[in-house]
Amino acid sequence: MASKKSMSHDSRLADAAKSGVTPSTMSAAVRIKQDYQNFLKEAELLMPKVDQSLLLDIIYYQTRYPDWEGSVVLRVVYPADLDINQKKEWIYQKYQRMSRVEEEKTLKFKAIRMSMEELGKMLDEDPDIQYITGSATLTPTDSYSV
Amino acid sequence: MTSPIEEKIDDWQKIVNKPVFTRDGKDVGVVESVQAERIIVTFGPITPDKYAIPKSSIVDFDEVGVVRLKEDGDFIEHHYKFA
């Protein structure tokens, strides 16, 4: 079993040499992938209620384009049997945006300046939130359309 | 403390794209993604219905690759459908 393992490792190295990839760049790739996996796990622990694709989009836009205006269509999911209109009002007071109720428990609205920090603040202020998803866009679109 | 299902599903990515059924046999959809506390299940091609189902609702992930929930269809529809 051990020899099989070392053979496959050797053949991988041979393949790498043929393709011009050196062991050091290979280990760099492995390490970057490992670090990325660890980063995802950490993000999951820190913001378990946020859709990871949304989180990654916001981080990307916020870091890659420092003047990004934070244009995000958010879907905030609350538990069933909760007064959703009260939450709608809370969102209006906080973001001056009218939200649309979907399936009696989701508020969909278009936010601006929705950074990672703002997302964290929102979750801290409203522990009733079950889940946040949505999509971030690079360029601003019609402010009120959702 | 891990639940029995968390012990059974050691790698949650294994359930992505797998069908989800309720206790009474209703087809909820397929697992689109796995979040920290929930699985996101979608049903339908163009404007899919979306469900955010807690991981604790899963009772089984069987050998044919079907995710089974402990609640019935009405409960899932009322409590977890979000779009």
CSV table of C-alpha atoms in Angstrom, one decimal:
chain,number,residue,atom,x,y,z
A,1,MET,CA,0.0,0.0,0.0
A,2,ALA,CA,2.9,2.3,1.0
A,3,SER,CA,4.7,1.6,-2.3
A,4,LYS,CA,1.6,2.3,-4.3
A,5,LYS,CA,1.2,5.6,-2.5
A,6,SER,CA,4.8,6.6,-3.2
A,7,MET,CA,4.5,5.5,-6.8
A,8,SER,CA,1.4,7.6,-7.4
A,9,HIS,CA,3.3,10.5,-5.7
A,10,ASP,CA,6.3,9.9,-8.0
A,11,SER,CA,4.1,9.8,-11.1
A,12,ARG,CA,2.4,13.0,-10.0
A,13,LEU,CA,5.8,14.7,-9.7
A,14,ALA,CA,6.8,13.4,-13.1
A,15,ASP,CA,3.6,14.8,-14.6
A,16,ALA,CA,4.2,18.0,-12.8
A,17,ALA,CA,7.7,18.2,-14.2
A,18,LYS,CA,6.4,17.6,-17.7
A,19,SER,CA,3.8,20.4,-17.4
A,20,GLY,CA,6.4,22.8,-16.0
A,21,VAL,CA,4.8,22.8,-12.5
A,22,THR,CA,7.4,22.5,-9.8
A,23,PRO,CA,6.9,20.9,-6.5
A,24,SER,CA,7.1,24.3,-4.8
A,25,THR,CA,4.3,25.8,-6.9
A,26,MET,CA,2.3,22.6,-6.3
A,27,SER,CA,2.6,22.9,-2.6
A,28,ALA,CA,1.7,26.6,-2.9
A,29,ALA,CA,-1.5,25.7,-4.7
A,30,VAL,CA,-2.3,23.1,-2.1
A,31,ARG,CA,-1.7,25.5,0.7
A,32,ILE,CA,-3.8,28.3,-0.9
A,33,LYS,CA,-6.7,25.8,-1.4
A,34,GLN,CA,-6.3,24.7,2.2
A,35,ASP,CA,-6.2,28.3,3.5
A,36,TYR,CA,-9.3,29.0,1.4
A,37,GLN,CA,-11.2,26.1,2.9
A,38,ASN,CA,-10.2,27.2,6.4
A,39,PHE,CA,-11.4,30.7,5.5
A,40,LEU,CA,-14.8,29.4,4.4
A,41,LYS,CA,-15.1,27.4,7.7
A,42,GLU,CA,-14.2,30.4,9.7
A,43,ALA,CA,-16.8,32.6,7.8
A,44,GLU,CA,-19.4,29.9,8.4
A,45,LEU,CA,-18.7,30.0,12.2
A,46,LEU,CA,-18.7,33.8,12.4
A,47,MET,CA,-21.8,34.4,10.3
A,48,PRO,CA,-23.8,31.2,10.2
A,49,LYS,CA,-27.0,32.9,9.2
A,50,VAL,CA,-25.6,34.4,6.0
A,51,ASP,CA,-25.7,32.7,2.6
A,52,GLN,CA,-22.0,32.0,1.9
A,53,SER,CA,-22.2,33.0,-1.8
A,54,LEU,CA,-23.7,36.4,-0.8
A,55,LEU,CA,-21.0,36.8,1.8
A,56,LEU,CA,-18.2,36.0,-0.6
A,57,ASP,CA,-19.7,38.4,-3.2
A,58,ILE,CA,-19.8,41.2,-0.7
A,59,ILE,CA,-16.3,40.6,0.5
A,60,TYR,CA,-15.0,40.5,-3.1
A,61,TYR,CA,-16.7,43.8,-4.1
A,62,GLN,CA,-15.8,45.5,-0.9
A,63,THR,CA,-12.1,44.6,-1.1
A,64,ARG,CA,-11.6,44.7,-4.8
A,65,TYR,CA,-13.5,48.0,-5.4
A,66,PRO,CA,-13.1,50.2,-2.3
A,67,ASP,CA,-15.6,52.7,-3.7
A,68,TRP,CA,-18.3,50.0,-4.2
A,69,GLU,CA,-21.5,51.5,-3.2
A,70,GLY,CA,-22.8,48.3,-1.5
A,71,SER,CA,-25.7,47.5,-3.9
A,72,VAL,CA,-27.3,44.3,-2.6
A,73,VAL,CA,-30.7,42.8,-3.1
A,74,LEU,CA,-31.4,41.1,0.3
A,75,ARG,CA,-33.8,38.4,1.2
A,76,VAL,CA,-34.2,38.3,5.0
A,77,VAL,CA,-35.9,35.2,6.3
A,78,TYR,CA,-37.8,35.2,9.6
A,79,PRO,CA,-39.5,32.3,11.4
A,80,ALA,CA,-43.1,31.5,10.4
A,81,ASP,CA,-45.8,32.8,12.8
A,82,LEU,CA,-43.9,36.1,13.4
A,83,ASP,CA,-45.4,39.5,12.7
A,84,ILE,CA,-43.7,40.2,9.4
A,85,ASN,CA,-45.2,43.7,9.1
A,86,GLN,CA,-43.4,44.8,12.3
A,87,LYS,CA,-40.1,43.6,10.7
A,88,LYS,CA,-41.0,45.4,7.5
A,89,GLU,CA,-41.4,48.6,9.4
A,90,TRP,CA,-38.1,48.0,11.2
A,91,ILE,CA,-36.3,47.6,7.9
A,92,TYR,CA,-38.0,50.8,6.6
A,93,GLN,CA,-36.9,52.8,9.7
A,94,LYS,CA,-33.3,51.4,9.4
A,95,TYR,CA,-32.7,51.5,5.6
A,96,GLN,CA,-35.5,53.8,4.2
A,97,ARG,CA,-36.4,51.0,1.9
A,98,MET,CA,-39.8,49.4,1.3
A,99,SER,CA,-39.5,45.7,1.4
A,100,ARG,CA,-41.7,43.1,-0.3
A,101,VAL,CA,-43.1,40.2,1.7
A,102,GLU,CA,-42.6,36.8,0.1
A,103,GLU,CA,-44.1,33.6,1.5
A,104,GLU,CA,-45.2,35.4,4.6
A,105,LYS,CA,-41.8,35.2,6.2
A,106,THR,CA,-39.3,36.7,3.8
A,107,LEU,CA,-38.5,40.4,3.3
A,108,LYS,CA,-36.9,41.3,0.0
A,109,PHE,CA,-35.5,44.7,-0.5
A,110,LYS,CA,-32.7,46.5,-2.3
A,111,ALA,CA,-30.1,48.0,0.1
A,112,ILE,CA,-27.2,50.2,-0.5
A,113,ARG,CA,-24.1,50.6,1.6
A,114,MET,CA,-24.6,47.0,2.7
A,115,SER,CA,-21.1,46.1,3.7
A,116,MET,CA,-19.9,43.1,5.8
A,117,GLU,CA,-19.9,45.4,8.8
A,118,GLU,CA,-23.5,46.5,8.1
A,119,LEU,CA,-24.6,42.9,7.6
A,120,GLY,CA,-23.1,42.0,11.0
A,121,LYS,CA,-24.8,44.9,12.7
A,122,MET,CA,-28.1,43.9,11.2
A,123,LEU,CA,-27.7,40.4,12.6
A,124,ASP,CA,-26.7,41.7,16.0
A,125,GLU,CA,-29.7,44.0,16.2
A,126,ASP,CA,-32.3,41.5,15.1
A,127,PRO,CA,-31.8,38.0,16.6
A,128,ASP,CA,-35.1,36.9,15.0
A,129,ILE,CA,-33.4,36.7,11.6
A,130,GLN,CA,-33.1,33.1,10.6
A,131,TYR,CA,-31.3,33.4,7.3
A,132,ILE,CA,-30.0,36.1,4.9
A,133,THR,CA,-29.5,35.5,1.2
A,134,GLY,CA,-29.6,37.6,-1.9
A,135,SER,CA,-27.2,39.0,-4.5
A,136,ALA,CA,-24.7,41.7,-4.6
A,137,THR,CA,-24.2,43.7,-7.8
A,138,LEU,CA,-21.1,45.7,-8.8
A,139,THR,CA,-22.9,48.6,-10.4
A,140,PRO,CA,-25.9,50.4,-9.1
A,141,THR,CA,-29.3,49.7,-10.7
A,142,ASP,CA,-32.7,51.2,-10.2
A,143,SER,CA,-32.8,52.0,-6.5
A,144,TYR,CA,-36.2,50.7,-5.8
A,145,SER,CA,-36.7,47.8,-8.1
A,146,VAL,CA,-36.3,44.4,-6.5
B,1,MET,CA,-22.5,17.9,20.7
B,2,THR,CA,-23.2,16.4,17.3
B,3,SER,CA,-26.6,15.0,16.3
B,4,PRO,CA,-26.9,11.4,14.9
B,5,ILE,CA,-27.4,12.8,11.4
B,6,GLU,CA,-24.2,15.0,11.7
B,7,GLU,CA,-22.3,11.8,12.6
B,8,LYS,CA,-23.8,10.0,9.6
B,9,ILE,CA,-23.1,12.9,7.1
B,10,ASP,CA,-19.5,13.5,7.6
B,11,ASP,CA,-19.1,15.6,4.5
B,12,TRP,CA,-22.1,17.8,3.9
B,13,GLN,CA,-21.1,18.5,0.3
B,14,LYS,CA,-22.1,14.9,-0.5
B,15,ILE,CA,-25.8,15.9,-0.2
B,16,VAL,CA,-25.6,18.8,-2.7
B,17,ASN,CA,-27.8,18.0,-5.8
B,18,LYS,CA,-29.5,15.2,-4.0
B,19,PRO,CA,-33.3,14.9,-3.8
B,20,VAL,CA,-35.1,15.8,-0.6
B,21,PHE,CA,-38.4,14.1,0.5
B,22,THR,CA,-40.7,14.7,3.5
B,23,ARG,CA,-41.9,12.1,5.9
B,24,ASP,CA,-45.2,11.7,3.9
B,25,GLY,CA,-43.3,11.3,0.7
B,26,LYS,CA,-43.6,14.8,-0.8
B,27,ASP,CA,-40.8,15.8,-3.2
B,28,VAL,CA,-39.3,19.0,-1.8
B,29,GLY,CA,-36.6,19.5,-4.4
B,30,VAL,CA,-32.9,19.2,-4.6
B,31,VAL,CA,-30.2,20.5,-2.2
B,32,GLU,CA,-28.8,23.6,-3.8
B,33,SER,CA,-26.3,24.5,-1.1
B,34,VAL,CA,-25.4,23.7,2.5
B,35,GLN,CA,-25.1,26.6,4.9
B,36,ALA,CA,-23.9,26.5,8.5
B,37,GLU,CA,-27.2,25.8,10.1
B,38,ARG,CA,-29.5,25.0,7.1
B,39,ILE,CA,-29.7,23.3,3.8
B,40,ILE,CA,-31.1,25.3,0.9
B,41,VAL,CA,-33.5,23.2,-1.3
B,42,THR,CA,-34.9,24.4,-4.6
B,43,PHE,CA,-37.8,23.1,-6.7
B,44,GLY,CA,-38.5,24.1,-10.2
B,45,PRO,CA,-36.3,25.3,-13.1
B,46,ILE,CA,-37.0,29.0,-13.8
B,47,THR,CA,-38.4,30.7,-10.7
B,48,PRO,CA,-37.7,27.9,-8.2
B,49,ASP,CA,-39.4,27.6,-4.9
B,50,LYS,CA,-36.8,27.8,-2.2
B,51,TYR,CA,-36.6,26.3,1.2
B,52,ALA,CA,-34.2,26.9,4.1
B,53,ILE,CA,-34.4,23.7,6.1
B,54,PRO,CA,-32.6,23.3,9.4
B,55,LYS,CA,-30.0,20.5,9.4
B,56,SER,CA,-31.8,19.1,12.5
B,57,SER,CA,-34.8,18.3,10.3
B,58,ILE,CA,-32.9,15.6,8.4
B,59,VAL,CA,-33.5,12.1,9.7
B,60,ASP,CA,-31.7,10.1,7.0
B,61,PHE,CA,-29.5,10.3,4.0
B,62,ASP,CA,-29.9,6.8,2.6
B,63,GLU,CA,-27.7,4.6,0.4
B,64,VAL,CA,-29.6,5.7,-2.8
B,65,GLY,CA,-28.7,9.3,-2.1
B,66,VAL,CA,-32.1,10.6,-0.9
B,67,VAL,CA,-32.3,13.1,2.0
B,68,ARG,CA,-35.3,12.4,4.2
B,69,LEU,CA,-36.9,14.9,6.5
B,70,LYS,CA,-38.7,14.3,9.8
B,71,GLU,CA,-41.6,16.7,9.0
B,72,ASP,CA,-44.4,16.4,6.6
B,73,GLY,CA,-45.0,18.4,3.4
B,74,ASP,CA,-47.4,20.9,4.9
B,75,PHE,CA,-45.0,21.7,7.8
B,76,ILE,CA,-42.1,22.2,5.4
B,77,GLU,CA,-44.2,24.4,3.1
B,78,HIS,CA,-45.4,26.6,6.0
B,79,HIS,CA,-42.3,26.9,8.0
B,80,TYR,CA,-39.3,26.7,5.6
B,81,LYS,CA,-40.4,28.0,2.2
B,82,PHE,CA,-38.9,31.4,1.8
B,83,ALA,CA,-39.1,32.3,-1.9
